[in-house]
Coordinates of C-alpha atoms and ligand atoms in Angstrom, one line a residue:
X1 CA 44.4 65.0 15.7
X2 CA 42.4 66.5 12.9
X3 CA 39.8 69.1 14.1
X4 CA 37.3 70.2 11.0
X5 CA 35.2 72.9 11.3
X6 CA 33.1 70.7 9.1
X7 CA 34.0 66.9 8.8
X8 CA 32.0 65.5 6.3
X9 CA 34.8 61.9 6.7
X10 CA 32.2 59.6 6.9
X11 CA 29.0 59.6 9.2
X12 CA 31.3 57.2 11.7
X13 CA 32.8 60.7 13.0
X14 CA 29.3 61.6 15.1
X15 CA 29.0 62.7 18.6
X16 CA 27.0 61.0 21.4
X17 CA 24.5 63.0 21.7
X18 CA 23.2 64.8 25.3
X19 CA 20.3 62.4 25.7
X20 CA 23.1 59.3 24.7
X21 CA 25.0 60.3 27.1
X22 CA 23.1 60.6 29.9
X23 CA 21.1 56.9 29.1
X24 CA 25.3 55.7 29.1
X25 CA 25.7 57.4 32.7
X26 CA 22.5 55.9 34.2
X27 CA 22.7 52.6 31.7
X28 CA 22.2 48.6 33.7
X29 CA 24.6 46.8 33.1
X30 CA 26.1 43.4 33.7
X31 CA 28.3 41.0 32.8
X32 CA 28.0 40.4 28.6
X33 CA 30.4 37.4 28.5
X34 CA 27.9 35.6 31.2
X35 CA 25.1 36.8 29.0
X36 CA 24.1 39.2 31.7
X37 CA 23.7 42.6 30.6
X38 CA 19.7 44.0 30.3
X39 CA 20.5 46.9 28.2
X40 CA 22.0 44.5 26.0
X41 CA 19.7 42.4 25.8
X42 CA 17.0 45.3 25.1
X43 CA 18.9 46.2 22.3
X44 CA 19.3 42.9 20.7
X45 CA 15.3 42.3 21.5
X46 CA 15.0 45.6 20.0
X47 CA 17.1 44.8 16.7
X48 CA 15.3 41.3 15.9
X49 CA 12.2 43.4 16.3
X50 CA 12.9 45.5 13.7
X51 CA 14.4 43.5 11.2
X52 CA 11.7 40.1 11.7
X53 CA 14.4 38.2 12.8
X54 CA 14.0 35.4 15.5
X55 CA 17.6 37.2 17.4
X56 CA 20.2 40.0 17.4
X57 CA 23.7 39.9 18.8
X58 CA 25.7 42.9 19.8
X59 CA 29.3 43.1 18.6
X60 CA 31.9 46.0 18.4
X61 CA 32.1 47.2 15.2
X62 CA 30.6 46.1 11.9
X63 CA 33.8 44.5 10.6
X64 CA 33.1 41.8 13.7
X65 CA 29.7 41.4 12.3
X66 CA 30.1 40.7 9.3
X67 CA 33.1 38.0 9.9
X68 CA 30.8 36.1 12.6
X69 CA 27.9 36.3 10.2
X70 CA 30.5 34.9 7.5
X71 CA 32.1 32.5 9.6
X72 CA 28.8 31.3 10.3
X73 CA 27.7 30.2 7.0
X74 CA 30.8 29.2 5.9
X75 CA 31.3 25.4 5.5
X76 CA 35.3 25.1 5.7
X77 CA 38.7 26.4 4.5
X78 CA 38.8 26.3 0.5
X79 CA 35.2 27.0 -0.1
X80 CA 33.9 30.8 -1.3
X81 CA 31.8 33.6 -0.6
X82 CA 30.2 35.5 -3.6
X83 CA 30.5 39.2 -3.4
X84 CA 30.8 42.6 -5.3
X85 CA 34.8 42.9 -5.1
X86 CA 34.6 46.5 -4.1
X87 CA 31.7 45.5 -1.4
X88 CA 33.3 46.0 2.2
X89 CA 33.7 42.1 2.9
X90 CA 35.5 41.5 -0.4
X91 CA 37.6 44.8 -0.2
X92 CA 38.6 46.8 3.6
X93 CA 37.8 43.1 5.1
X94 CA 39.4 40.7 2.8
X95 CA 42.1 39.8 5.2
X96 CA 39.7 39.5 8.2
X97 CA 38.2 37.1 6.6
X98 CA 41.1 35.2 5.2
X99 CA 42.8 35.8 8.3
X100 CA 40.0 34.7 10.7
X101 CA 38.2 32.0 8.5
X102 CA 40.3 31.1 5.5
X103 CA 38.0 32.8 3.1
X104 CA 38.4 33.2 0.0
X105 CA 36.2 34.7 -2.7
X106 CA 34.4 34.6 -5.9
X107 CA 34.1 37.9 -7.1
X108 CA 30.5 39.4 -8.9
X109 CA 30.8 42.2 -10.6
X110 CA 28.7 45.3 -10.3
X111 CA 27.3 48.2 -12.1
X112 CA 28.2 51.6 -12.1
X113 CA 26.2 52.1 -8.9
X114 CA 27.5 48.3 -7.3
X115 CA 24.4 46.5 -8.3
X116 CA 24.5 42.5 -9.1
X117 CA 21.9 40.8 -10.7
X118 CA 20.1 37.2 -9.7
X119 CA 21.6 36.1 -13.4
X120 CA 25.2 36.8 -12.5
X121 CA 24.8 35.4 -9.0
X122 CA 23.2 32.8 -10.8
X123 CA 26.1 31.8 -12.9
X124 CA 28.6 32.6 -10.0
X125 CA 26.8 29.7 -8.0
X126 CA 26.8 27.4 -10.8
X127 CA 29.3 24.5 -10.4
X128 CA 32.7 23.9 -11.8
X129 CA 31.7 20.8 -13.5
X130 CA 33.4 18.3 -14.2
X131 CA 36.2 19.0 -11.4
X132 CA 33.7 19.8 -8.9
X133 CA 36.6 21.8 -6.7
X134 CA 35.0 25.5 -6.1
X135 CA 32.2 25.4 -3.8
X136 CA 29.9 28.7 -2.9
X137 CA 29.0 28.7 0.1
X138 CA 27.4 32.1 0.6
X139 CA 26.0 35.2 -1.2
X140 CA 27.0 38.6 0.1
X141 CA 25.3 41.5 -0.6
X142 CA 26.0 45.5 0.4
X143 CA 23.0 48.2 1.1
X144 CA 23.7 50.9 0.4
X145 CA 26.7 50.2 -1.2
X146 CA 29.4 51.8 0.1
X147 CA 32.2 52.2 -2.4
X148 CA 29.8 53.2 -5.0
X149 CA 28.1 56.5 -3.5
X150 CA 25.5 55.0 -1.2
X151 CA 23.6 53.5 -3.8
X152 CA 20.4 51.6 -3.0
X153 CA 19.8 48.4 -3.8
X154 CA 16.0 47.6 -5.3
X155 CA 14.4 45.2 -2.7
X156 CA 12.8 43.2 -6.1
X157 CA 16.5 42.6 -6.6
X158 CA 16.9 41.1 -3.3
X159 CA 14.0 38.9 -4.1
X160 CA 15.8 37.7 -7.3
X161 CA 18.9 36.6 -5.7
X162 CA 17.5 35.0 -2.9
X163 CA 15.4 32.6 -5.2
X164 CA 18.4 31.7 -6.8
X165 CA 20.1 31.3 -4.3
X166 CA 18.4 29.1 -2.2
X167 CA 17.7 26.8 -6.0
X168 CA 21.4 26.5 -5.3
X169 CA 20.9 25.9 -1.6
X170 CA 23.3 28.9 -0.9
X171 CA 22.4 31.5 2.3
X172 CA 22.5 35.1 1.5
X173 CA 24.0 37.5 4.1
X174 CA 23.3 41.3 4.0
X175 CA 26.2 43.9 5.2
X176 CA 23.5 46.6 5.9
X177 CA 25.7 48.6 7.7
X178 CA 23.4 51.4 6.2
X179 CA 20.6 49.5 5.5
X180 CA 18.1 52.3 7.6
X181 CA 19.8 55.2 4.7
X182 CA 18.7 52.6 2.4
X183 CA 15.1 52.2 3.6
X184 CA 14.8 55.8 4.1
X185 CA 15.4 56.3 1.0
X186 CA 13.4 54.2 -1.0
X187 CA 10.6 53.4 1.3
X188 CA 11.3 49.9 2.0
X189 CA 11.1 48.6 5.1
X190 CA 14.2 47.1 6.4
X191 CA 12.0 44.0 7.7
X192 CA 11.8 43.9 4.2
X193 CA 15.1 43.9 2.8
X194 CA 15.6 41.4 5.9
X195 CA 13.0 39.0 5.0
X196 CA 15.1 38.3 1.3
X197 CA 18.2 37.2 3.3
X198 CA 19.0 34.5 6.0
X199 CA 21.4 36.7 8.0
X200 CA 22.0 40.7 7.9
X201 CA 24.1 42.9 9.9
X202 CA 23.4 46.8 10.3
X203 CA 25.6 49.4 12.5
X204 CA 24.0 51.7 14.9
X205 CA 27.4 53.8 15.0
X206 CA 26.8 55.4 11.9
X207 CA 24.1 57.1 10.2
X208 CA 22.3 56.2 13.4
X209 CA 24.3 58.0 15.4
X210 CA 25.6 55.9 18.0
X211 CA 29.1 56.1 19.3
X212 CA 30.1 52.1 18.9
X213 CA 28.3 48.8 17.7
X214 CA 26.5 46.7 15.0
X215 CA 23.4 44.0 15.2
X216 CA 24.1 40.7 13.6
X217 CA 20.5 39.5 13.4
X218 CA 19.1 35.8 12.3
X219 CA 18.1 32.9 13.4
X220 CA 17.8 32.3 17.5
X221 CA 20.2 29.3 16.5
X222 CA 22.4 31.3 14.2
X223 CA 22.6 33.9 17.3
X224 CA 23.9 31.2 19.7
X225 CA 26.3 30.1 16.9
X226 CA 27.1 34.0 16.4
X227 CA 27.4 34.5 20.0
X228 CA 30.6 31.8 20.3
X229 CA 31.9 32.9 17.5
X230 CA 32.0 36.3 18.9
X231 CA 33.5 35.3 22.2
X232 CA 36.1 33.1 20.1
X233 CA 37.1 36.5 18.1
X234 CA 37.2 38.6 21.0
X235 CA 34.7 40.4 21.5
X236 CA 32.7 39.5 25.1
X237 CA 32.7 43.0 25.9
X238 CA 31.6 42.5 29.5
X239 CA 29.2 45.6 30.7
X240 CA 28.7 46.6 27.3
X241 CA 25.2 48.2 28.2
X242 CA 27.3 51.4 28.8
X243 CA 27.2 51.7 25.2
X244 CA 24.3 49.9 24.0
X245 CA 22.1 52.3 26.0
X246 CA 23.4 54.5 23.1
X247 CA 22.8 52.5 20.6
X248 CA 18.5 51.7 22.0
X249 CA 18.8 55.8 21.7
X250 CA 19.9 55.5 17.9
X251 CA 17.6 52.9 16.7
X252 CA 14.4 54.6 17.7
X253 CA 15.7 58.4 16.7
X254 CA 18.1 58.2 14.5
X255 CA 15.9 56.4 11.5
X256 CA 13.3 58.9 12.0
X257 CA 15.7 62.0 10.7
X258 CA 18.0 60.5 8.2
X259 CA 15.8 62.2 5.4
X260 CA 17.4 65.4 6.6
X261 CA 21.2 63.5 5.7
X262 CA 20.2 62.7 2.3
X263 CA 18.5 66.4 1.7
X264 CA 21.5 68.3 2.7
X265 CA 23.7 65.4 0.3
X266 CA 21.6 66.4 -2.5
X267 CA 21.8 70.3 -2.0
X268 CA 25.6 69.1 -1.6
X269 CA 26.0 67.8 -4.5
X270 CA 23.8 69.6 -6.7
X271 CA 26.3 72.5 -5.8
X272 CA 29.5 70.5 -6.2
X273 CA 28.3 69.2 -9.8
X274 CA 27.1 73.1 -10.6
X275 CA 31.0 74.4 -9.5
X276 CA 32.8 72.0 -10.7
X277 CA 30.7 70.5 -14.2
X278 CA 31.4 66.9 -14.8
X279 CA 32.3 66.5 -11.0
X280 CA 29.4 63.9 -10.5
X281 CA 25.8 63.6 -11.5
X282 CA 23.7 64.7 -8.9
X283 CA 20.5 62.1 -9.8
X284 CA 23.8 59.8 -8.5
X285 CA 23.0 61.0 -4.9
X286 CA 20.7 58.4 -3.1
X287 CA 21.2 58.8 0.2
X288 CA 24.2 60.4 2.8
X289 CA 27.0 60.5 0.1
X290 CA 28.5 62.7 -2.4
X291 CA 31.6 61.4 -4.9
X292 CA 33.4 63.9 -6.9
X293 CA 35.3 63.2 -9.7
X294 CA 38.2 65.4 -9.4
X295 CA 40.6 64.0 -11.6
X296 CA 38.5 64.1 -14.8
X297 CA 36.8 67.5 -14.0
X298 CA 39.3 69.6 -12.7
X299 CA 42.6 67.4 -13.6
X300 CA 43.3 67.0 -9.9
X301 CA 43.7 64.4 -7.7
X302 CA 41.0 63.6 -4.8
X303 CA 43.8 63.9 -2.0
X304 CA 45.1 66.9 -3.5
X305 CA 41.2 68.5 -3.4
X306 CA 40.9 67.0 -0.2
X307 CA 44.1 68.7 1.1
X308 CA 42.8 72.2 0.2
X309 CA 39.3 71.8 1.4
X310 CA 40.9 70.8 4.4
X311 CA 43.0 74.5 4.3
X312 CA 39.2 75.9 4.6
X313 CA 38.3 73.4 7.8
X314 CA 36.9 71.1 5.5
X315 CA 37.3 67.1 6.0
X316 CA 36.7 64.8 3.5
X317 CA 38.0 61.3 2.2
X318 CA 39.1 59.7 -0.7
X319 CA 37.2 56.7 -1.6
X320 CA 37.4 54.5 -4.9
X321 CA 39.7 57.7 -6.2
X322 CA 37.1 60.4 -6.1
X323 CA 36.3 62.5 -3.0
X324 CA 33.5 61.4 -0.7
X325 CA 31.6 63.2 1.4
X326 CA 29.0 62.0 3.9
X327 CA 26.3 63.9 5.4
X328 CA 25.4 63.1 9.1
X329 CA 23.7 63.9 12.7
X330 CA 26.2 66.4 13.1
X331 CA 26.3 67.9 9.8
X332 CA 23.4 71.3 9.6
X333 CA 22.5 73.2 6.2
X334 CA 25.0 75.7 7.8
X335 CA 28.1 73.6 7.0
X336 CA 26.7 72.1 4.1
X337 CA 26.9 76.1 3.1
X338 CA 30.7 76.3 4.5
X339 CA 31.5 73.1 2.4
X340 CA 30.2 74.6 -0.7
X341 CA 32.0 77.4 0.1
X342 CA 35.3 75.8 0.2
X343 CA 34.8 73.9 -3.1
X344 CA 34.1 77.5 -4.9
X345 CA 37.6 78.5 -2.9
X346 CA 38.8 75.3 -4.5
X347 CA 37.3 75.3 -7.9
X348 CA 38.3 79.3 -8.1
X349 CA 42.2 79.1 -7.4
X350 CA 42.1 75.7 -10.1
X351 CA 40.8 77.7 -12.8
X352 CA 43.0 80.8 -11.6
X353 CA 45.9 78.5 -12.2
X354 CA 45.0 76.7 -15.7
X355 CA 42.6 78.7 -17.0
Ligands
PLP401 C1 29.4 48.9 4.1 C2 30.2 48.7 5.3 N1 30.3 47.5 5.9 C3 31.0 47.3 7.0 C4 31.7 48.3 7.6 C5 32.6 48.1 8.8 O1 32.1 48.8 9.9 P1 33.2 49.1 11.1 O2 34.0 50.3 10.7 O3 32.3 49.4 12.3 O4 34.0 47.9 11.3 C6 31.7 49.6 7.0 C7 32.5 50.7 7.6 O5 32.6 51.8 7.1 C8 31.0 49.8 5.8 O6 31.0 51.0 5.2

């Protein structure tokens, strides 16, 4: 078991905090598989409220969330889903969703910062003419984008897609698993983002906070749908209120401070890129995460600088081979400054080595 002084992992690694645990201890619950759990159901009420959607379903994790909403939209075995092939459904889930739902799918590329455009979804929903074989059945999008530094996606963007999505009678589904960093940082409602898609997910066990759970949220109909699908894949997780009392605790408190993730992210980074020059570009910070670059600043690779930052208490991950680092509830200015010290540590005994 790995215990960091700082563990800047990912924002997945947070505590409950006091007043979560104490709304667990005194939680209602029920029976979820009989549809029987209040605090539940006041968190589900609660999601759909938030995002304008008609419903919200409460599943494990966020991998479960997106493979119902998937499974949902998806017409039958040989058809495709459209996504950025470094977004989570086309990457860490591809074999959940092959597995679970025989999906296959049709890969749009991204920018530097994971962005598609409504031209290249456009030509990646046009048919195969004349042998008519590969059918889309769904767009996926990612926000923030995970792979590529917490990026945000422009909510015009959204727009853009959408419209050509439904000319080609094709739903769009949003993996928001960090879909409040990505409001937060740009201002956008995430009714907003929600409106431009037909289903979305978002997890309130990370930047939110929460120790467990996602929201798959869309239509009441989609929601019943969703809700068998869930059961079928698992997941009736019986007096689940224990932890969804938790998760009421993260959606109304957790939005309201994630500012304070993407400041210290930024001071992060701005001292990473100072250290170590051509690290990363700190205007590349958008919200919790920081990349660096190791192997084409300092000639080393990510797990190698991960290793010895972990030598000064420091944990971080390797992600799309650079080193990531995500800010979180748990994370103070104080171990941002322990973190930046370890990179000087770091940085020092590389140059001390190869001049
Ligand atoms: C963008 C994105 N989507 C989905 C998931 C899956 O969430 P979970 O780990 O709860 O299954 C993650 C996990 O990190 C993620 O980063």
């Amino acid at each position: 078991m790995k215990d960091f002084r700082v563990d800047l992992r990912s924002d997945t690694v947070t505590k409950p905090s006091v007043a979560m645990r104490r709304a667990m201890a005194e939680a209602e619950v029920g029976d979820d598989w009989f549809g029987d759990d209040p605090t539940v159901h006041r968190l589900q009420e609660r999601a759909a409220e938030i995002t304008g959607k008609e419903a919200a379903l409460y599943v494990p994790t966020g991998t479960m969330a997106n493979q119902i909403a998937l499974r949902l939209h998806f017409s039958g075995s040989g058809h495709l889903v459209a996504a950025e092939p470094m977004s989570h459904v086309a990457s860490t889930e591809v074999m959940s969703a092959a597995v679970l739902s025989g999906i296959a799918y049709r890969t749009v590329h991204g920018d530097r910062r994971g962005r598609i455009t409504a031209d290249q979804v456009r030509a990646a929903l046009e048919p195969d003419e004349p042998y008519d074989v590969e059918i889309v059945d769904l767009v996926c999008l990612e926000n923030t984008s995970g792979h590529a530094g917490g990026t945000v996606m422009d909510v015009d963007d959204f727009r853009a897609i959408r419209k050509v999505a439904e000319e080609a009678g094709v739903a769009v589904h949003l993996d928001g698993a960090r879909i409040f960093n990505a409001s937060a940082a740009s201002g956008v409602d995430v009714a907003e983002y929600a409106a431009e898609v037909d289903t979305l997910m978002f997890c309130v066990s990370k930047g939110l906070g929460a120790p467990i759970g996602s929201l798959v949220c869309g239509t009441t109909e989609q929601v019943r749908e969703g809700r068998r699908i869930k059961i079928l894949f698992g997941g009736a997780w019986r007096q689940a209120g224990v932890i969804a009392a938790a998760g009421l605790i993260a959606l109304e408190e957790g939005p309201k401070r994630l500012h304070e993730d993407h400041e210290r992210a930024r001071r992060l980074g701005e001292a990473v890129a100072e250290l170590v020059p051509g690290s990363l570009d700190p205007a590349d910070v958008e919200t919790n995460m920081v990349f660096a670059d190791t192997e084409a600043s300092m000639a080393m690779t990510p797990l190698e600088v991960a290793n010895r930052l972990e030598g000064h208490g420091v944990g971080v991950s390797v992600v799309s081979g650079k080193v990531r680092m995500v800010t979180h509830v748990d994370i103070a200015d104080e171990d941002i400054e322990t973190a930046i010290a370890a990179w000087k540590a770091v940085a020092a005994a590389r140059w001390e080595a190869h001049p």
